[in-house]
mmCIF file of C-alpha atoms in Angstrom:
data_model
loop_
_atom_site.group_PDB
_atom_site.id
_atom_site.type_symbol
_atom_site.label_atom_id
_atom_site.label_comp_id
_atom_site.label_asym_id
_atom_site.label_seq_id
_atom_site.Cartn_x
_atom_site.Cartn_y
_atom_site.Cartn_z
ATOM 1 C CA MET A 1 -3.554 1.236 11.531
ATOM 2 C CA GLY A 2 -4.054 4.856 11.749
ATOM 3 C CA ARG A 3 -1.363 7.176 13.826
ATOM 4 C CA GLY A 4 -3.163 7.356 17.615
ATOM 5 C CA ASP A 5 -6.107 5.471 16.690
ATOM 6 C CA ARG A 6 -6.775 2.699 19.093
ATOM 7 C CA PRO A 7 -7.949 4.386 22.341
ATOM 8 C CA LEU A 8 -10.336 5.867 19.836
ATOM 9 C CA LEU A 9 -12.033 2.860 19.784
ATOM 10 C CA ALA A 10 -11.050 1.653 23.292
ATOM 11 C CA ASP A 11 -14.643 2.270 25.201
ATOM 12 C CA CYS A 12 -16.558 1.628 22.553
ATOM 13 C CA ALA A 13 -18.704 -1.532 22.482
ATOM 14 C CA ALA A 14 -20.466 -2.678 18.914
ATOM 15 C CA PRO A 15 -23.644 -1.395 18.212
ATOM 16 C CA ALA A 16 -24.438 -4.478 16.538
ATOM 17 C CA SER A 17 -23.105 -7.888 14.989
ATOM 18 C CA PRO A 18 -21.799 -9.729 12.690
ATOM 19 C CA VAL A 19 -18.163 -6.503 12.455
ATOM 20 C CA VAL A 20 -16.332 -5.706 10.341
ATOM 21 C CA GLU A 21 -12.467 -3.385 11.141
ATOM 22 C CA ILE A 22 -10.893 -1.586 8.011
ATOM 23 C CA GLY A 23 -7.621 0.091 8.665
ATOM 24 C CA GLY A 24 -7.663 -1.459 12.195
ATOM 25 C CA TRP A 25 -7.847 -4.928 13.955
ATOM 26 C CA GLU A 26 -8.516 -4.594 17.691
ATOM 27 C CA PHE A 27 -12.138 -3.335 17.419
ATOM 28 C CA ALA A 28 -12.407 -6.528 15.455
ATOM 29 C CA GLY A 29 -10.617 -8.601 17.822
ATOM 30 C CA ARG A 30 -12.898 -7.967 20.766
ATOM 31 C CA HIS A 31 -15.341 -8.377 18.788
ATOM 32 C CA ASP A 32 -14.207 -11.468 17.103
ATOM 33 C CA GLY A 33 -15.095 -9.692 13.714
ATOM 34 C CA TRP A 34 -13.609 -9.627 10.045
ATOM 35 C CA ALA A 35 -10.301 -7.075 10.211
ATOM 36 C CA VAL A 36 -9.530 -5.753 6.448
ATOM 37 C CA LEU A 37 -5.992 -4.761 6.765
ATOM 38 C CA PHE A 38 -4.215 -3.956 3.266
ATOM 39 C CA TRP A 39 -0.446 -3.486 5.173
ATOM 40 C CA ARG A 40 1.391 -6.533 5.352
ATOM 41 C CA VAL A 41 3.214 -5.407 8.752
ATOM 42 C CA ASP A 42 -0.307 -5.036 9.579
ATOM 43 C CA PHE A 43 -2.037 -8.237 8.075
ATOM 44 C CA ARG A 44 0.566 -10.297 9.832
ATOM 45 C CA ALA A 45 -0.028 -8.731 13.334
ATOM 46 C CA ALA A 46 -3.301 -9.100 13.921
ATOM 47 C CA ARG A 47 -2.942 -12.416 12.964
ATOM 48 C CA ALA A 48 -0.570 -13.462 15.511
ATOM 49 C CA ALA A 49 -3.258 -11.524 17.970
ATOM 50 C CA GLY A 50 -5.309 -14.137 17.074
ATOM 51 C CA VAL A 51 -7.461 -12.360 15.322
ATOM 52 C CA ARG A 52 -9.221 -12.838 11.868
ATOM 53 C CA ALA A 53 -7.652 -10.690 9.614
ATOM 54 C CA ARG A 54 -7.625 -10.523 5.074
ATOM 55 C CA PRO A 55 -5.850 -7.905 3.086
ATOM 56 C CA GLU A 56 -9.759 -6.500 1.599
ATOM 57 C CA VAL A 57 -13.463 -7.137 1.828
ATOM 58 C CA GLY A 58 -13.898 -10.181 -1.367
ATOM 59 C CA ASP A 59 -16.192 -12.470 -0.302
ATOM 60 C CA LEU A 60 -17.877 -10.547 2.687
ATOM 61 C CA GLU A 61 -21.517 -10.280 1.798
ATOM 62 C CA PRO A 62 -23.259 -7.353 0.952
ATOM 63 C CA GLY A 63 -25.453 -5.727 3.630
ATOM 64 C CA SER A 64 -23.969 -8.841 6.461
ATOM 65 C CA GLN A 65 -22.130 -7.308 8.633
ATOM 66 C CA GLY A 66 -23.937 -4.926 11.909
ATOM 67 C CA CYS A 67 -21.213 -2.533 12.205
ATOM 68 C CA VAL A 68 -18.389 -0.834 10.226
ATOM 69 C CA ALA A 69 -15.367 0.283 11.648
ATOM 70 C CA VAL A 70 -13.495 2.894 8.875
ATOM 71 C CA HIS A 71 -9.665 4.136 10.159
ATOM 72 C CA CYS A 72 -9.064 7.304 8.407
ATOM 73 C CA GLN A 73 -5.870 6.810 6.490
ATOM 74 C CA ARG A 74 -4.007 9.559 5.037
ATOM 75 C CA SER A 75 -5.235 9.616 1.627
ATOM 76 C CA ARG A 76 -9.109 11.261 1.803
ATOM 77 C CA ASP A 77 -9.328 9.012 -1.777
ATOM 78 C CA HIS A 78 -8.394 6.266 0.442
ATOM 79 C CA THR A 79 -10.953 6.765 2.724
ATOM 80 C CA ARG A 80 -13.585 7.426 0.861
ATOM 81 C CA VAL A 81 -12.498 3.841 -0.964
ATOM 82 C CA ASP A 82 -12.743 2.303 1.968
ATOM 83 C CA LEU A 83 -16.275 4.310 3.227
ATOM 84 C CA ALA A 84 -17.957 3.199 -0.173
ATOM 85 C CA ALA A 85 -16.816 -0.204 1.015
ATOM 86 C CA ALA A 86 -18.298 0.131 4.292
ATOM 87 C CA TRP A 87 -21.445 0.594 3.524
ATOM 88 C CA GLU A 88 -21.671 -1.885 1.397
ATOM 89 C CA LEU A 89 -21.149 -3.973 3.442
ATOM 90 C CA LEU A 90 -23.966 -3.234 5.827
ATOM 91 C CA ALA A 91 -27.169 -4.524 7.324
ATOM 92 C CA PRO A 92 -30.135 -2.451 7.326
ATOM 93 C CA ASP A 93 -30.126 -0.132 10.888
ATOM 94 C CA GLY A 94 -26.470 -1.383 10.328
ATOM 95 C CA ARG A 95 -23.214 1.597 12.484
ATOM 96 C CA LEU A 96 -20.658 2.267 9.794
ATOM 97 C CA LEU A 97 -17.843 4.239 12.762
ATOM 98 C CA LEU A 98 -15.563 6.427 10.694
ATOM 99 C CA VAL A 99 -12.524 7.069 12.901
ATOM 100 C CA GLY A 100 -9.834 9.184 13.195
ATOM 101 C CA HIS A 101 -7.449 11.766 14.602
ATOM 102 C CA ASN A 102 -8.398 15.566 13.475
ATOM 103 C CA ASP A 103 -5.394 15.474 11.677
ATOM 104 C CA ARG A 104 -6.439 13.471 9.048
ATOM 105 C CA GLY A 105 -9.216 14.978 8.090
ATOM 106 C CA VAL A 106 -12.207 13.262 10.237
ATOM 107 C CA ARG A 107 -14.037 16.641 10.928
ATOM 108 C CA SER A 108 -14.405 17.216 7.304
ATOM 109 C CA MET A 109 -14.870 13.685 6.480
ATOM 110 C CA ALA A 110 -18.109 13.367 9.185
ATOM 111 C CA ARG A 111 -19.488 16.715 7.345
ATOM 112 C CA GLU A 112 -19.062 14.709 3.785
ATOM 113 C CA LEU A 113 -20.903 12.322 5.466
ATOM 114 C CA GLU A 114 -23.676 13.552 6.528
ATOM 115 C CA THR A 115 -24.811 15.184 3.923
ATOM 116 C CA GLU A 116 -24.771 12.543 1.434
ATOM 117 C CA LEU A 117 -26.676 10.256 3.637
ATOM 118 C CA ALA A 118 -29.122 12.987 4.909
ATOM 119 C CA GLN A 119 -28.592 12.706 8.642
ATOM 120 C CA THR A 120 -26.645 14.099 10.932
ATOM 121 C CA GLY A 121 -23.547 11.645 13.161
ATOM 122 C CA GLU A 122 -23.653 10.512 16.491
ATOM 123 C CA ILE A 123 -20.442 11.356 18.185
ATOM 124 C CA LEU A 124 -19.818 8.378 20.489
ATOM 125 C CA VAL A 125 -16.217 9.847 20.999
ATOM 126 C CA ASN A 126 -14.866 12.928 20.821
ATOM 127 C CA ARG A 127 -11.409 13.971 22.834
ATOM 128 C CA SER A 128 -8.235 16.529 21.768
ATOM 129 C CA ARG A 129 -7.254 15.062 18.561
ATOM 130 C CA GLY A 130 -9.719 12.974 17.064
ATOM 131 C CA ARG A 131 -13.595 11.305 17.417
ATOM 132 C CA VAL A 132 -15.349 8.686 16.161
ATOM 133 C CA VAL A 133 -18.765 9.533 14.570
ATOM 134 C CA ALA A 134 -21.719 6.964 14.411
ATOM 135 C CA PHE A 135 -24.069 7.146 11.144
ATOM 136 C CA THR A 136 -26.442 4.666 10.471
ATOM 137 C CA ARG A 137 -28.018 2.429 7.334
ATOM 138 C CA ALA A 138 -31.526 3.735 7.052
ATOM 139 C CA ASP A 139 -32.329 4.343 3.529
ATOM 140 C CA GLU A 140 -31.814 2.744 -0.525
ATOM 141 C CA ARG A 141 -28.666 5.536 -0.149
ATOM 142 C CA THR A 142 -25.083 4.743 -1.473
ATOM 143 C CA LEU A 143 -21.788 5.935 -0.889
ATOM 144 C CA THR A 144 -19.209 6.953 -4.778
ATOM 145 C CA ALA A 145 -15.659 5.693 -4.071
ATOM 146 C CA PRO A 146 -13.610 7.929 -6.346
ATOM 147 C CA ALA A 147 -12.386 5.897 -9.416
ATOM 148 C CA ALA A 148 -8.402 4.421 -10.257
ATOM 149 C CA ASN A 149 -6.008 7.189 -12.578
ATOM 150 C CA ALA A 150 -5.191 5.639 -15.220
ATOM 151 C CA ILE A 151 -1.078 7.049 -15.806
ATOM 152 C CA ALA A 152 1.109 6.858 -18.815
ATOM 153 C CA VAL A 153 4.048 5.524 -18.577
ATOM 154 C CA GLU A 154 6.504 4.963 -21.375
ATOM 155 C CA ASP A 155 3.837 3.235 -23.967
ATOM 156 C CA LEU A 156 1.984 1.304 -21.417
ATOM 157 C CA GLU A 157 -1.538 3.228 -19.791
ATOM 158 C CA LEU A 158 -1.268 1.816 -15.782
ATOM 159 C CA GLN A 159 -4.682 2.149 -13.173
ATOM 160 C CA ALA A 160 -3.665 3.316 -9.481
ATOM 161 C CA PRO A 161 -6.063 2.826 -7.281
ATOM 162 C CA PRO A 162 -6.962 5.201 -5.261
ATOM 163 C CA GLY A 163 -5.086 5.639 -1.902
ATOM 164 C CA VAL A 164 -1.359 3.728 -4.033
ATOM 165 C CA PHE A 165 2.138 4.761 -4.126
ATOM 166 C CA SER A 166 1.905 8.161 -6.542
ATOM 167 C CA ALA A 167 -1.811 7.152 -7.848
ATOM 168 C CA GLY A 168 -1.844 10.658 -9.142
ATOM 169 C CA HIS A 169 0.920 10.711 -11.228
ATOM 170 C CA LEU A 170 4.239 8.517 -11.978
ATOM 171 C CA ASP A 171 6.246 9.733 -9.177
ATOM 172 C CA PRO A 172 9.665 11.935 -10.872
ATOM 173 C CA GLY A 173 12.084 9.050 -8.682
ATOM 174 C CA THR A 174 9.894 6.441 -10.925
ATOM 175 C CA ALA A 175 10.945 8.502 -14.145
ATOM 176 C CA MET A 176 14.172 8.860 -13.623
ATOM 177 C CA LEU A 177 15.482 4.706 -12.401
ATOM 178 C CA LEU A 178 13.401 3.856 -15.744
ATOM 179 C CA ALA A 179 15.499 6.866 -17.818
ATOM 180 C CA ARG A 180 18.920 4.120 -16.551
ATOM 181 C CA LEU A 181 17.282 0.693 -17.719
ATOM 182 C CA ASP A 182 18.970 0.981 -21.924
ATOM 183 C CA ALA A 183 21.685 0.962 -19.659
ATOM 184 C CA CYS A 184 21.951 -2.379 -17.907
ATOM 185 C CA THR A 185 22.835 -5.887 -19.222
ATOM 186 C CA ALA A 186 19.371 -7.595 -20.745
ATOM 187 C CA PRO A 187 18.252 -9.504 -17.615
ATOM 188 C CA GLU A 188 16.737 -12.577 -17.328
ATOM 189 C CA ARG A 189 14.574 -12.576 -14.114
ATOM 190 C CA VAL A 190 14.095 -8.960 -13.037
ATOM 191 C CA LEU A 191 12.743 -8.253 -8.802
ATOM 192 C CA ASP A 192 10.923 -5.175 -8.683
ATOM 193 C CA CYS A 193 11.246 -4.498 -4.351
ATOM 194 C CA CYS A 194 8.163 -2.033 -3.800
ATOM 195 C CA CYS A 195 6.611 -2.515 -7.464
ATOM 196 C CA GLY A 196 3.429 -0.658 -5.612
ATOM 197 C CA ILE A 197 1.172 -0.332 -9.444
ATOM 198 C CA GLY A 198 4.646 -2.264 -11.131
ATOM 199 C CA PRO A 199 5.703 0.520 -13.395
ATOM 200 C CA LEU A 200 9.143 -1.071 -12.941
ATOM 201 C CA GLY A 201 8.607 -3.994 -13.314
ATOM 202 C CA LEU A 202 6.533 -3.841 -16.316
ATOM 203 C CA CYS A 203 9.316 -1.610 -18.452
ATOM 204 C CA ALA A 204 11.347 -3.807 -18.349
ATOM 205 C CA LEU A 205 9.361 -7.012 -19.775
ATOM 206 C CA ARG A 206 8.996 -4.308 -21.792
ATOM 207 C CA ARG A 207 12.226 -3.483 -22.948
ATOM 208 C CA TRP A 208 13.454 -7.087 -22.617
ATOM 209 C CA PRO A 209 10.838 -9.863 -24.501
ATOM 210 C CA THR A 210 12.619 -12.717 -22.560
ATOM 211 C CA ALA A 211 12.955 -11.536 -19.752
ATOM 212 C CA ARG A 212 11.029 -12.664 -16.698
ATOM 213 C CA ALA A 213 9.876 -10.170 -13.652
ATOM 214 C CA VAL A 214 8.838 -10.752 -10.215
ATOM 215 C CA LEU A 215 6.599 -8.312 -8.716
ATOM 216 C CA VAL A 216 6.279 -7.508 -5.122
ATOM 217 C CA ASP A 217 4.881 -4.846 -1.886
ATOM 218 C CA ALA A 218 4.144 -4.514 0.886
ATOM 219 C CA ASP A 219 0.642 -2.944 -0.512
ATOM 220 C CA HIS A 220 -2.204 -4.833 -1.241
ATOM 221 C CA ARG A 221 -4.135 -2.674 -3.125
ATOM 222 C CA ALA A 222 -0.736 -1.789 -4.827
ATOM 223 C CA VAL A 223 0.003 -5.287 -5.416
ATOM 224 C CA MET A 224 -3.007 -6.439 -6.805
ATOM 225 C CA ALA A 225 -3.004 -3.069 -9.119
ATOM 226 C CA ALA A 226 0.251 -4.054 -10.063
ATOM 227 C CA TRP A 227 -1.114 -7.681 -11.105
ATOM 228 C CA GLU A 228 -3.664 -6.450 -13.452
ATOM 229 C CA ASN A 229 -2.076 -3.850 -15.344
ATOM 230 C CA ALA A 230 0.758 -6.453 -16.147
ATOM 231 C CA GLU A 231 -2.178 -8.925 -17.386
ATOM 232 C CA SER A 232 -3.972 -5.100 -18.858
ATOM 233 C CA ALA A 233 -0.703 -5.144 -20.767
ATOM 234 C CA GLY A 234 -0.791 -8.805 -21.771
ATOM 235 C CA LEU A 235 2.615 -9.370 -19.945
ATOM 236 C CA SER A 236 1.038 -11.831 -16.990
ATOM 237 C CA SER A 237 2.487 -14.209 -18.837
ATOM 238 C CA ARG A 238 6.126 -13.118 -17.499
ATOM 239 C CA CYS A 239 5.822 -12.500 -14.325
ATOM 240 C CA ASP A 240 4.100 -12.806 -10.725
ATOM 241 C CA ALA A 241 3.390 -10.088 -8.221
ATOM 242 C CA SER A 242 3.374 -11.536 -4.572
ATOM 243 C CA TRP A 243 2.625 -9.532 -0.826
ATOM 244 C CA TRP A 244 5.382 -8.783 1.306
ATOM 245 C CA GLU A 245 6.688 -6.423 3.229
ATOM 246 C CA SER A 246 10.510 -6.484 4.264
ATOM 247 C CA GLY A 247 10.057 -8.286 8.102
ATOM 248 C CA GLU A 248 9.817 -11.253 5.524
ATOM 249 C CA PRO A 249 12.169 -13.829 4.060
ATOM 250 C CA LEU A 250 11.076 -12.692 -0.085
ATOM 251 C CA PRO A 251 8.482 -15.924 -2.177
ATOM 252 C CA TYR A 252 11.901 -16.266 -5.057
ATOM 253 C CA VAL A 253 14.472 -18.196 -3.419
ATOM 254 C CA GLU A 254 16.121 -18.559 -7.619
ATOM 255 C CA PRO A 255 18.469 -15.764 -7.515
ATOM 256 C CA PHE A 256 17.792 -12.429 -10.108
ATOM 257 C CA ASP A 257 20.167 -10.748 -12.755
ATOM 258 C CA LEU A 258 18.732 -7.428 -12.226
ATOM 259 C CA VAL A 259 16.358 -6.057 -8.914
ATOM 260 C CA LEU A 260 14.775 -2.483 -9.466
ATOM 261 C CA ILE A 261 14.168 -0.361 -6.440
ATOM 262 C CA ASN A 262 12.154 2.908 -4.964
ATOM 263 C CA PRO A 263 12.632 1.969 -1.528
ATOM 264 C CA PRO A 264 9.359 3.300 1.123
ATOM 265 C CA ALA A 265 10.658 6.354 3.229
ATOM 266 C CA HIS A 266 7.376 6.131 4.799
ATOM 267 C CA ARG A 267 5.914 4.730 7.227
ATOM 268 C CA GLY A 268 1.765 6.570 8.740
ATOM 269 C CA ASP A 269 3.095 9.996 9.166
ATOM 270 C CA ALA A 270 6.658 10.171 10.095
ATOM 271 C CA VAL A 271 9.698 9.970 8.025
ATOM 272 C CA ASP A 272 10.710 6.840 8.517
ATOM 273 C CA VAL A 273 13.650 5.146 6.468
ATOM 274 C CA SER A 274 13.712 1.782 8.598
ATOM 275 C CA ALA A 275 12.143 -0.190 6.068
ATOM 276 C CA GLY A 276 12.649 0.775 2.975
ATOM 277 C CA LEU A 277 16.228 0.266 4.866
ATOM 278 C CA ALA A 278 15.554 -3.537 5.510
ATOM 279 C CA ALA A 279 13.550 -4.250 1.202
ATOM 280 C CA VAL A 280 17.393 -2.866 -0.040
ATOM 281 C CA GLN A 281 19.465 -5.161 1.998
ATOM 282 C CA ALA A 282 16.211 -7.777 1.514
ATOM 283 C CA ALA A 283 16.270 -6.860 -2.506
ATOM 284 C CA ALA A 284 20.317 -6.850 -2.063
ATOM 285 C CA ALA A 285 20.662 -9.883 -1.016
ATOM 286 C CA ALA A 286 18.995 -11.837 -4.042
ATOM 287 C CA LEU A 287 20.853 -10.428 -5.830
ATOM 288 C CA ALA A 288 22.994 -12.809 -8.504
ATOM 289 C CA PRO A 289 26.748 -12.543 -8.367
ATOM 290 C CA GLY A 290 27.415 -10.885 -11.227
ATOM 291 C CA GLY A 291 23.905 -9.073 -10.608
ATOM 292 C CA SER A 292 22.761 -5.028 -10.863
ATOM 293 C CA LEU A 293 20.203 -3.438 -8.851
ATOM 294 C CA MET A 294 19.298 0.049 -9.379
ATOM 295 C CA LEU A 295 17.662 2.408 -7.189
ATOM 296 C CA VAL A 296 16.184 5.819 -6.989
ATOM 297 C CA ALA A 297 15.886 7.259 -3.088
ATOM 298 C CA ASN A 298 15.447 11.535 -2.387
ATOM 299 C CA ARG A 299 19.494 11.921 -2.095
ATOM 300 C CA ARG A 300 19.802 12.136 2.318
ATOM 301 C CA LEU A 301 18.671 9.143 2.522
ATOM 302 C CA PRO A 302 21.667 6.444 3.925
ATOM 303 C CA TYR A 303 21.679 3.221 1.641
ATOM 304 C CA GLU A 304 24.953 3.174 0.786
ATOM 305 C CA ALA A 305 26.386 1.670 3.122
ATOM 306 C CA ALA A 306 24.260 -1.163 3.140
ATOM 307 C CA LEU A 307 24.852 -1.397 -0.641
ATOM 308 C CA GLY A 308 28.465 -1.495 -0.281
ATOM 309 C CA ALA A 309 27.611 -4.742 1.537
ATOM 310 C CA PHE A 310 27.391 -6.588 -1.190
ATOM 311 C CA GLY A 311 29.413 -4.844 -3.837
ATOM 312 C CA ALA A 312 30.805 -2.435 -5.739
ATOM 313 C CA VAL A 313 28.505 1.177 -5.489
ATOM 314 C CA GLU A 314 28.104 3.777 -7.695
ATOM 315 C CA ARG A 315 25.995 6.797 -7.722
ATOM 316 C CA LEU A 316 25.119 7.682 -11.675
ATOM 317 C CA GLU A 317 22.254 10.556 -11.204
ATOM 318 C CA GLU A 318 21.438 13.261 -8.435
ATOM 319 C CA GLN A 319 18.630 16.009 -9.888
ATOM 320 C CA ASP A 320 15.445 17.502 -8.662
ATOM 321 C CA GLY A 321 16.185 16.241 -4.664
ATOM 322 C CA TYR A 322 16.954 12.139 -6.197
ATOM 323 C CA LYS A 323 19.675 10.052 -6.605
ATOM 324 C CA VAL A 324 20.060 6.983 -8.520
ATOM 325 C CA LEU A 325 22.290 4.614 -7.196
ATOM 326 C CA ARG A 326 23.845 1.228 -8.939
ATOM 327 C CA LEU A 327 24.668 -1.695 -7.400
ATOM 328 C CA GLU A 328 27.128 -5.065 -8.948
ATOM 329 C CA ARG A 329 27.330 -6.983 -6.909
ATOM 330 C CA VAL A 330 30.949 -9.168 -6.172
ATOM 331 C CA ALA A 331 30.592 -13.566 -5.022
ATOM 332 C CA GLY A 332 31.156 -13.829 -2.140
ATOM 333 C CA ARG A 333 29.751 -10.725 -0.583
#
């Protein structure tokens, strides 16, 4: 859930039931509702606490919910997508709760909703760092969600939904790693770890027509986008996509000839390499002896030692604040 959002909803009662919470789970848990959680780590935590959790709105019936709470996200467009989905779920006279801290734009988002919905939001919680603002579905007005962005990657056009990593453009680190793929021996099995919308794994399948790829990511929206991009590119028959985070085993046991990874460097708003480091270690362990792992990361982040436990590590390139590393896995390590 969003940083510090939990206390904002701690004393809020659900105006009506059923209840859905998007981007958090404790409010839904208190009111026996559904929590919609895109990040695998949050989904697993909610399930472990006995809360009904799902990775997307899915088949929840439009107009069926008495109350939907939406947590502001780092990405404003992501929040807009969640708000549009929440509004569609609300029954007549149902209540939308906008939840968030000031540094996530909750005040300006509330003002936008007041204009679009032609109503004054009711402030349920107002603290120095954040607030909860309620709106009522009183008519047939709708909220419009931002569209996905099209990103050109080599000869592919990939769709990136709002809020996923590097949704507006191909990030420079991924571009650096793609430029180094020609140096790789043609693989049979490729793992794209922390795949995002799939640029590394899908470009690998384009380069090597006999290869198969597995794409995994902790963000469910990214996994779904990667799979849809694979289908659009005619590559879905040679790949699988799975929702996975680094605290659990990889869902595939057969070793890989080539692993590609651009690991996450943030958890929420803060720099935190722990999840990325765990993903790198899991990816390296999935590499077959003699196989190669190619990693791109901020040049200051410390991945060399973790990779060195599995074999010889070479720094192939360093520029514009990024580095590309290659691990050649040694048998028995």
